[in-house]
Amino acid sequence: EDDAVTVRITKCEETAAPADGGAVASQDAEPTCAVDATVSTTALLLGADGSARTVANAMERHDAARRRALPLLARAVAPRPFSVTRYADDNPKVFRSLPVRLPPDWPRGLNYSARSAKGVVLEALPSDDNGTMCALLLMDP
């Protein structure tokens, strides 16, 4: 129970598509979030945060500010602070996304993957029923 985490969960929805039918880039989208939030307590919290670690860094800053506001004696007995373990990137990759069209006689519902001895990786996932794949090419810089 000492390691329980309380989280506030708010439902957010992406902004509707423009009237011209075009798309809105995710970095330009303005999500609309509900005012009401659900509060829950859990012993284990898993989350996905991008390489910028926006969520983890905000959690670390918030906890540091909360601890600074505690009286000195309360800090001594308070649970250990939230911290992010940062590892050096010892395997950097350059990537490129690209569409791939399968030959007509190839199966459509499979994920395709190829790896070279030099570290080049191609991962392709089906994106429609016509044989178009969404592929990601990964390679060393």
CSV table of N, CA and C in Angstrom, one decimal:
chain,number,residue,atom,x,y,z
A,1,GLU,N,0.8,-1.2,0.0
A,1,GLU,CA,0.0,0.0,0.0
A,1,GLU,C,0.9,1.3,0.0
A,2,ASP,N,2.1,1.2,0.5
A,2,ASP,CA,3.0,2.4,0.5
A,2,ASP,C,3.4,2.8,-0.9
A,3,ASP,N,3.4,1.8,-1.8
A,3,ASP,CA,3.8,2.1,-3.2
A,3,ASP,C,2.6,2.4,-4.1
A,4,ALA,N,1.4,2.7,-3.5
A,4,ALA,CA,0.3,2.9,-4.4
A,4,ALA,C,0.4,4.3,-5.1
A,5,VAL,N,-0.1,4.3,-6.3
A,5,VAL,CA,-0.1,5.5,-7.1
A,5,VAL,C,-1.5,5.9,-7.4
A,6,THR,N,-1.8,7.2,-7.2
A,6,THR,CA,-3.1,7.8,-7.5
A,6,THR,C,-3.0,8.5,-8.8
A,7,VAL,N,-3.9,8.1,-9.7
A,7,VAL,CA,-3.9,8.8,-11.1
A,7,VAL,C,-5.3,9.4,-11.3
A,8,ARG,N,-5.3,10.4,-12.1
A,8,ARG,CA,-6.5,11.1,-12.6
A,8,ARG,C,-6.6,10.8,-14.1
A,9,ILE,N,-7.7,10.2,-14.5
A,9,ILE,CA,-7.9,9.8,-15.8
A,9,ILE,C,-9.0,10.7,-16.5
A,10,THR,N,-8.6,11.4,-17.5
A,10,THR,CA,-9.5,12.3,-18.2
A,10,THR,C,-9.7,11.8,-19.7
A,11,LYS,N,-10.9,11.7,-20.1
A,11,LYS,CA,-11.2,11.3,-21.5
A,11,LYS,C,-11.0,12.5,-22.4
A,12,CYS,N,-10.2,12.3,-23.5
A,12,CYS,CA,-9.9,13.4,-24.5
A,12,CYS,C,-10.2,12.8,-25.9
A,13,GLU,N,-10.7,13.7,-26.7
A,13,GLU,CA,-11.0,13.4,-28.1
A,13,GLU,C,-10.3,14.3,-29.0
A,14,GLU,N,-9.8,13.8,-30.2
A,14,GLU,CA,-9.2,14.7,-31.1
A,14,GLU,C,-10.2,15.6,-31.7
A,15,THR,N,-9.7,16.8,-32.2
A,15,THR,CA,-10.5,17.7,-32.9
A,15,THR,C,-11.0,17.1,-34.2
A,16,ALA,N,-12.3,17.5,-34.5
A,16,ALA,CA,-12.9,17.0,-35.7
A,16,ALA,C,-12.1,17.4,-36.9
A,17,ALA,N,-12.2,16.6,-38.0
A,17,ALA,CA,-11.5,16.8,-39.3
A,17,ALA,C,-12.0,18.1,-39.9
A,18,PRO,N,-11.1,18.8,-40.6
A,18,PRO,CA,-11.5,20.1,-41.3
A,18,PRO,C,-12.7,19.9,-42.2
A,19,ALA,N,-13.4,20.9,-42.5
A,19,ALA,CA,-14.6,20.8,-43.4
A,19,ALA,C,-14.2,20.4,-44.8
A,20,ASP,N,-13.0,20.6,-45.2
A,20,ASP,CA,-12.6,20.3,-46.6
A,20,ASP,C,-12.2,18.8,-46.7
A,21,GLY,N,-12.3,18.0,-45.6
A,21,GLY,CA,-12.1,16.6,-45.6
A,21,GLY,C,-10.6,16.3,-45.4
A,22,GLY,N,-9.7,17.2,-45.2
A,22,GLY,CA,-8.3,17.0,-45.1
A,22,GLY,C,-8.0,16.5,-43.7
A,23,ALA,N,-6.8,16.2,-43.4
A,23,ALA,CA,-6.3,15.6,-42.1
A,23,ALA,C,-5.6,16.7,-41.3
A,24,VAL,N,-5.6,16.5,-40.0
A,24,VAL,CA,-4.9,17.4,-39.1
A,24,VAL,C,-3.7,16.7,-38.6
A,25,ALA,N,-2.5,17.2,-38.7
A,25,ALA,CA,-1.3,16.5,-38.2
A,25,ALA,C,-1.5,16.4,-36.6
A,26,SER,N,-1.0,15.3,-36.0
A,26,SER,CA,-1.2,15.1,-34.6
A,26,SER,C,-0.6,16.3,-33.8
A,27,GLN,N,0.6,16.8,-34.2
A,27,GLN,CA,1.2,17.9,-33.5
A,27,GLN,C,0.4,19.2,-33.5
A,28,ASP,N,-0.5,19.3,-34.5
A,28,ASP,CA,-1.4,20.5,-34.7
A,28,ASP,C,-2.8,20.3,-34.1
A,29,ALA,N,-3.1,19.1,-33.8
A,29,ALA,CA,-4.5,18.8,-33.2
A,29,ALA,C,-4.6,19.4,-31.8
A,30,GLU,N,-5.8,19.8,-31.5
A,30,GLU,CA,-6.1,20.3,-30.2
A,30,GLU,C,-7.2,19.4,-29.6
A,31,PRO,N,-6.8,18.5,-28.8
A,31,PRO,CA,-7.8,17.5,-28.2
A,31,PRO,C,-8.7,18.3,-27.2
A,32,THR,N,-9.9,17.8,-27.2
A,32,THR,CA,-10.9,18.3,-26.3
A,32,THR,C,-11.0,17.3,-25.1
A,33,CYS,N,-10.8,17.8,-23.9
A,33,CYS,CA,-10.8,16.9,-22.8
A,33,CYS,C,-12.0,17.2,-21.9
A,34,ALA,N,-12.6,16.2,-21.3
A,34,ALA,CA,-13.7,16.3,-20.4
A,34,ALA,C,-13.2,17.0,-19.1
A,35,VAL,N,-14.1,17.7,-18.5
A,35,VAL,CA,-13.8,18.4,-17.3
A,35,VAL,C,-13.8,17.4,-16.1
A,36,ASP,N,-14.7,16.5,-16.1
A,36,ASP,CA,-14.8,15.4,-15.1
A,36,ASP,C,-13.7,14.4,-15.3
A,37,ALA,N,-13.1,14.0,-14.2
A,37,ALA,CA,-12.0,13.0,-14.3
A,37,ALA,C,-12.3,11.9,-13.3
A,38,THR,N,-11.8,10.7,-13.6
A,38,THR,CA,-11.9,9.6,-12.7
A,38,THR,C,-10.6,9.5,-12.0
A,39,VAL,N,-10.7,9.3,-10.7
A,39,VAL,CA,-9.5,9.2,-9.8
A,39,VAL,C,-9.4,7.7,-9.4
A,40,SER,N,-8.3,7.1,-9.6
A,40,SER,CA,-8.1,5.7,-9.3
A,40,SER,C,-6.7,5.5,-8.6
A,41,THR,N,-6.6,4.5,-7.7
A,41,THR,CA,-5.4,4.2,-7.0
A,41,THR,C,-5.0,2.8,-7.5
A,42,THR,N,-3.7,2.7,-7.8
A,42,THR,CA,-3.2,1.4,-8.2
A,42,THR,C,-1.8,1.1,-7.7
A,43,ALA,N,-1.4,-0.1,-7.6
A,43,ALA,CA,-0.1,-0.4,-7.2
A,43,ALA,C,0.9,-0.5,-8.3
A,44,LEU,N,0.4,-0.6,-9.5
A,44,LEU,CA,1.3,-0.6,-10.7
A,44,LEU,C,0.7,0.3,-11.8
A,45,LEU,N,1.5,1.2,-12.3
A,45,LEU,CA,1.1,2.1,-13.4
A,45,LEU,C,2.1,1.9,-14.5
A,46,LEU,N,1.5,1.5,-15.7
A,46,LEU,CA,2.3,1.4,-16.9
A,46,LEU,C,1.9,2.5,-17.8
A,47,GLY,N,2.8,3.0,-18.6
A,47,GLY,CA,2.5,4.1,-19.5
A,47,GLY,C,3.5,4.1,-20.6
A,48,ALA,N,3.0,4.7,-21.7
A,48,ALA,CA,3.9,4.8,-22.9
A,48,ALA,C,4.2,6.3,-23.1
A,49,ASP,N,5.4,6.7,-23.1
A,49,ASP,CA,5.9,8.1,-23.3
A,49,ASP,C,6.9,8.1,-24.4
A,50,GLY,N,6.8,9.1,-25.2
A,50,GLY,CA,7.7,9.1,-26.3
A,50,GLY,C,9.2,9.4,-25.9
A,51,SER,N,10.0,9.6,-26.9
A,51,SER,CA,11.5,9.8,-26.6
A,51,SER,C,11.7,11.1,-25.9
A,52,ALA,N,10.8,12.1,-26.0
A,52,ALA,CA,11.0,13.3,-25.3
A,52,ALA,C,10.7,13.2,-23.8
A,53,ARG,N,10.0,12.1,-23.4
A,53,ARG,CA,9.7,11.8,-22.0
A,53,ARG,C,8.9,12.9,-21.4
A,54,THR,N,7.9,13.4,-22.1
A,54,THR,CA,7.1,14.6,-21.6
A,54,THR,C,6.4,14.2,-20.3
A,55,VAL,N,5.7,13.1,-20.3
A,55,VAL,CA,4.9,12.7,-19.2
A,55,VAL,C,5.8,12.4,-18.0
A,56,ALA,N,6.9,11.6,-18.2
A,56,ALA,CA,7.8,11.2,-17.1
A,56,ALA,C,8.5,12.4,-16.5
A,57,ASN,N,8.9,13.4,-17.4
A,57,ASN,CA,9.6,14.6,-16.9
A,57,ASN,C,8.6,15.4,-16.1
A,58,ALA,N,7.3,15.5,-16.5
A,58,ALA,CA,6.3,16.3,-15.8
A,58,ALA,C,6.1,15.7,-14.4
A,59,MET,N,6.0,14.3,-14.4
A,59,MET,CA,5.8,13.6,-13.1
A,59,MET,C,6.9,13.9,-12.1
A,60,GLU,N,8.2,13.8,-12.7
A,60,GLU,CA,9.3,14.1,-11.9
A,60,GLU,C,9.4,15.5,-11.3
A,61,ARG,N,9.0,16.5,-12.1
A,61,ARG,CA,9.0,17.9,-11.7
A,61,ARG,C,7.9,18.1,-10.6
A,62,HIS,N,6.7,17.5,-10.9
A,62,HIS,CA,5.6,17.6,-9.9
A,62,HIS,C,6.0,17.1,-8.6
A,63,ASP,N,6.6,15.9,-8.5
A,63,ASP,CA,7.0,15.2,-7.3
A,63,ASP,C,8.0,16.0,-6.6
A,64,ALA,N,9.0,16.6,-7.3
A,64,ALA,CA,10.1,17.4,-6.7
A,64,ALA,C,9.5,18.6,-6.0
A,65,ALA,N,8.5,19.3,-6.7
A,65,ALA,CA,7.9,20.5,-6.1
A,65,ALA,C,7.1,20.1,-4.9
A,66,ARG,N,6.4,19.0,-4.9
A,66,ARG,CA,5.6,18.5,-3.8
A,66,ARG,C,6.5,18.3,-2.6
A,67,ARG,N,7.7,17.6,-2.8
A,67,ARG,CA,8.6,17.3,-1.7
A,67,ARG,C,9.2,18.6,-1.2
A,68,ARG,N,9.5,19.6,-2.1
A,68,ARG,CA,10.1,20.8,-1.6
A,68,ARG,C,9.1,21.6,-0.6
A,69,ALA,N,7.8,21.4,-0.9
A,69,ALA,CA,6.8,22.1,-0.1
A,69,ALA,C,6.6,21.4,1.3
A,70,LEU,N,7.1,20.2,1.5
A,70,LEU,CA,7.0,19.5,2.8
A,70,LEU,C,7.9,20.1,3.8
A,71,PRO,N,7.5,20.1,5.1
A,71,PRO,CA,8.5,20.5,6.1
A,71,PRO,C,9.6,19.5,6.1
A,72,LEU,N,10.8,19.9,6.6
A,72,LEU,CA,12.0,19.2,6.6
A,72,LEU,C,11.8,17.8,7.2
A,73,LEU,N,11.2,17.7,8.4
A,73,LEU,CA,11.0,16.4,9.1
A,73,LEU,C,10.1,15.5,8.3
A,74,ALA,N,9.1,16.1,7.6
A,74,ALA,CA,8.1,15.3,6.8
A,74,ALA,C,8.9,14.7,5.6
A,75,ARG,N,9.8,15.5,5.1
A,75,ARG,CA,10.6,15.0,3.9
A,75,ARG,C,11.4,13.7,4.3
A,76,ALA,N,11.9,13.7,5.5
A,76,ALA,CA,12.8,12.6,6.0
A,76,ALA,C,12.0,11.3,6.0
A,77,VAL,N,10.7,11.4,6.3
A,77,VAL,CA,9.9,10.1,6.4
A,77,VAL,C,9.0,9.9,5.2
A,78,ALA,N,9.0,10.8,4.3
A,78,ALA,CA,8.2,10.7,3.1
A,78,ALA,C,8.7,9.6,2.2
A,79,PRO,N,7.8,9.0,1.4
A,79,PRO,CA,8.3,7.9,0.5
A,79,PRO,C,9.3,8.5,-0.5
A,80,ARG,N,10.2,7.6,-1.0
A,80,ARG,CA,11.2,8.1,-1.9
A,80,ARG,C,10.6,8.8,-3.1
A,81,PRO,N,11.3,9.8,-3.6
A,81,PRO,CA,10.7,10.6,-4.7
A,81,PRO,C,10.6,9.8,-6.0
A,82,PHE,N,9.7,10.3,-6.9
A,82,PHE,CA,9.6,9.7,-8.2
A,82,PHE,C,10.8,10.1,-9.0
A,83,SER,N,11.4,9.2,-9.7
A,83,SER,CA,12.6,9.6,-10.5
A,83,SER,C,12.5,8.7,-11.8
A,84,VAL,N,13.1,9.3,-12.8
A,84,VAL,CA,13.2,8.6,-14.1
A,84,VAL,C,14.7,8.1,-14.3
A,85,THR,N,14.8,6.8,-14.6
A,85,THR,CA,16.2,6.3,-14.9
A,85,THR,C,16.4,6.5,-16.4
A,86,ARG,N,17.4,7.3,-16.7
A,86,ARG,CA,17.7,7.6,-18.1
A,86,ARG,C,19.0,6.8,-18.5
A,87,TYR,N,18.9,6.1,-19.6
A,87,TYR,CA,20.0,5.3,-20.1
A,87,TYR,C,20.5,6.0,-21.4
A,88,ALA,N,21.8,5.9,-21.6
A,88,ALA,CA,22.5,6.4,-22.8
A,88,ALA,C,22.0,5.6,-24.0
A,89,ASP,N,21.7,6.3,-25.1
A,89,ASP,CA,21.3,5.7,-26.3
A,89,ASP,C,22.5,5.1,-27.0
A,90,ASP,N,22.7,3.8,-26.8
A,90,ASP,CA,23.8,3.1,-27.4
A,90,ASP,C,23.5,2.4,-28.7
A,91,ASN,N,22.3,2.6,-29.2
A,91,ASN,CA,21.8,1.9,-30.4
A,91,ASN,C,21.0,2.9,-31.3
A,92,PRO,N,21.5,4.1,-31.7
A,92,PRO,CA,20.7,5.0,-32.4
A,92,PRO,C,20.3,4.5,-33.8
A,93,LYS,N,19.2,4.9,-34.3
A,93,LYS,CA,18.7,4.4,-35.6
A,93,LYS,C,18.1,5.6,-36.3
A,94,VAL,N,18.2,5.6,-37.6
A,94,VAL,CA,17.6,6.5,-38.5
A,94,VAL,C,16.4,5.8,-39.1
A,95,PHE,N,15.3,6.4,-39.3
A,95,PHE,CA,14.1,5.7,-39.9
A,95,PHE,C,13.5,6.5,-41.0
A,96,ARG,N,12.8,5.8,-41.8
A,96,ARG,CA,12.1,6.4,-42.9
A,96,ARG,C,10.8,5.5,-43.1
A,97,SER,N,9.6,6.2,-43.1
A,97,SER,CA,8.4,5.5,-43.4
A,97,SER,C,8.1,5.6,-44.9
A,98,LEU,N,7.5,4.5,-45.4
A,98,LEU,CA,7.2,4.5,-46.8
A,98,LEU,C,6.1,3.4,-47.1
A,99,PRO,N,5.4,3.7,-48.2
A,99,PRO,CA,4.4,2.7,-48.6
A,99,PRO,C,5.0,1.6,-49.4
A,100,VAL,N,4.5,0.4,-49.3
A,100,VAL,CA,5.0,-0.7,-50.1
A,100,VAL,C,3.8,-1.4,-50.7
A,101,ARG,N,3.9,-1.7,-52.0
A,101,ARG,CA,2.8,-2.4,-52.6
A,101,ARG,C,3.2,-3.9,-52.8
A,102,LEU,N,2.4,-4.8,-52.4
A,102,LEU,CA,2.7,-6.2,-52.5
A,102,LEU,C,2.4,-6.7,-53.9
A,103,PRO,N,3.1,-7.7,-54.4
A,103,PRO,CA,2.6,-8.4,-55.7
A,103,PRO,C,1.2,-9.0,-55.5
A,104,PRO,N,0.4,-9.0,-56.5
A,104,PRO,CA,-1.0,-9.5,-56.4
A,104,PRO,C,-1.1,-10.9,-55.8
A,105,ASP,N,-0.1,-11.8,-56.0
A,105,ASP,CA,-0.3,-13.1,-55.5
A,105,ASP,C,0.3,-13.4,-54.0
A,106,TRP,N,0.7,-12.3,-53.3
A,106,TRP,CA,1.2,-12.4,-52.0
A,106,TRP,C,0.1,-12.3,-51.0
A,107,PRO,N,0.1,-13.0,-49.8
A,107,PRO,CA,-0.9,-12.9,-48.8
A,107,PRO,C,-1.0,-11.4,-48.3
A,108,ARG,N,-2.2,-11.0,-48.1
A,108,ARG,CA,-2.4,-9.6,-47.7
A,108,ARG,C,-2.4,-9.3,-46.2
A,109,GLY,N,-2.8,-10.3,-45.4
A,109,GLY,CA,-3.0,-10.0,-43.9
A,109,GLY,C,-1.9,-10.3,-43.0
A,110,LEU,N,-0.7,-10.3,-43.6
A,110,LEU,CA,0.5,-10.7,-42.8
A,110,LEU,C,1.4,-9.4,-42.5
A,111,ASN,N,2.2,-9.5,-41.5
A,111,ASN,CA,3.2,-8.5,-41.3
A,111,ASN,C,4.5,-9.0,-41.9
A,112,TYR,N,5.2,-8.2,-42.6
A,112,TYR,CA,6.4,-8.6,-43.3
A,112,TYR,C,7.6,-7.9,-42.6
A,113,SER,N,8.7,-8.7,-42.5
A,113,SER,CA,9.9,-8.2,-41.9
A,113,SER,C,11.2,-8.7,-42.6
A,114,ALA,N,12.2,-7.8,-42.7
A,114,ALA,CA,13.4,-8.3,-43.4
A,114,ALA,C,14.6,-7.6,-42.6
A,115,ARG,N,15.7,-8.3,-42.4
A,115,ARG,CA,16.8,-7.8,-41.7
A,115,ARG,C,18.1,-8.1,-42.5
A,116,SER,N,19.0,-7.2,-42.6
A,116,SER,CA,20.2,-7.4,-43.3
A,116,SER,C,21.3,-7.7,-42.3
A,117,ALA,N,22.5,-8.2,-42.8
A,117,ALA,CA,23.6,-8.5,-41.9
A,117,ALA,C,24.2,-7.1,-41.4
A,118,LYS,N,24.0,-6.1,-42.2
A,118,LYS,CA,24.6,-4.8,-41.9
A,118,LYS,C,23.7,-3.9,-40.9
A,119,GLY,N,22.6,-4.5,-40.4
A,119,GLY,CA,21.7,-3.8,-39.5
A,119,GLY,C,20.6,-3.0,-40.1
A,120,VAL,N,20.3,-3.2,-41.3
A,120,VAL,CA,19.1,-2.5,-41.9
A,120,VAL,C,17.9,-3.4,-41.7
A,121,VAL,N,16.8,-2.8,-41.2
A,121,VAL,CA,15.6,-3.5,-40.9
A,121,VAL,C,14.4,-2.9,-41.6
A,122,LEU,N,13.6,-3.7,-42.2
A,122,LEU,CA,12.3,-3.2,-42.8
A,122,LEU,C,11.2,-4.0,-42.2
A,123,GLU,N,10.3,-3.2,-41.6
A,123,GLU,CA,9.0,-3.8,-41.0
A,123,GLU,C,7.9,-3.2,-41.7
A,124,ALA,N,7.0,-4.1,-42.2
A,124,ALA,CA,5.8,-3.6,-43.0
A,124,ALA,C,4.5,-4.3,-42.4
A,125,LEU,N,3.5,-3.4,-42.2
A,125,LEU,CA,2.2,-3.8,-41.7
A,125,LEU,C,1.1,-3.5,-42.7
A,126,PRO,N,0.1,-4.4,-42.8
A,126,PRO,CA,-1.0,-4.1,-43.8
A,126,PRO,C,-1.7,-2.8,-43.4
A,127,SER,N,-2.0,-2.0,-44.4
A,127,SER,CA,-2.7,-0.8,-44.2
A,127,SER,C,-4.1,-0.8,-44.9
A,128,ASP,N,-4.3,-1.7,-45.9
A,128,ASP,CA,-5.6,-1.8,-46.5
A,128,ASP,C,-5.7,-3.2,-47.1
A,129,ASP,N,-6.9,-3.5,-47.8
A,129,ASP,CA,-7.1,-4.8,-48.3
A,129,ASP,C,-6.6,-4.9,-49.8
A,130,ASN,N,-5.9,-3.9,-50.3
A,130,ASN,CA,-5.4,-3.9,-51.7
A,130,ASN,C,-3.9,-4.2,-51.8
A,131,GLY,N,-3.3,-4.6,-50.7
A,131,GLY,CA,-1.9,-5.0,-50.7
A,131,GLY,C,-1.0,-3.9,-50.4
A,132,THR,N,-1.5,-2.7,-49.9
A,132,THR,CA,-0.6,-1.6,-49.6
A,132,THR,C,-0.1,-1.8,-48.1
A,133,MET,N,1.2,-1.7,-47.9
A,133,MET,CA,1.7,-1.9,-46.6
A,133,MET,C,2.3,-0.6,-46.1
A,134,CYS,N,2.2,-0.4,-44.8
A,134,CYS,CA,2.9,0.8,-44.2
A,134,CYS,C,4.2,0.3,-43.7
A,135,ALA,N,5.3,0.7,-44.2
A,135,ALA,CA,6.6,0.1,-43.9
A,135,ALA,C,7.5,1.1,-43.2
A,136,LEU,N,8.3,0.6,-42.3
A,136,LEU,CA,9.3,1.5,-41.6
A,136,LEU,C,10.7,0.9,-41.9
A,137,LEU,N,11.6,1.7,-42.4
A,137,LEU,CA,12.9,1.3,-42.7
A,137,LEU,C,13.8,1.8,-41.6
A,138,LEU,N,14.6,1.0,-40.9
A,138,LEU,CA,15.4,1.4,-39.8
A,138,LEU,C,16.9,1.1,-40.2
A,139,MET,N,17.8,2.0,-39.9
A,139,MET,CA,19.2,1.8,-40.2
A,139,MET,C,20.1,2.6,-39.3
A,140,ASP,N,21.3,2.2,-39.2
A,140,ASP,CA,22.3,3.0,-38.4
A,140,ASP,C,22.5,4.3,-39.1
A,141,PRO,N,22.8,5.4,-38.3
A,141,PRO,CA,23.0,6.7,-38.9
A,141,PRO,C,24.3,6.7,-39.7
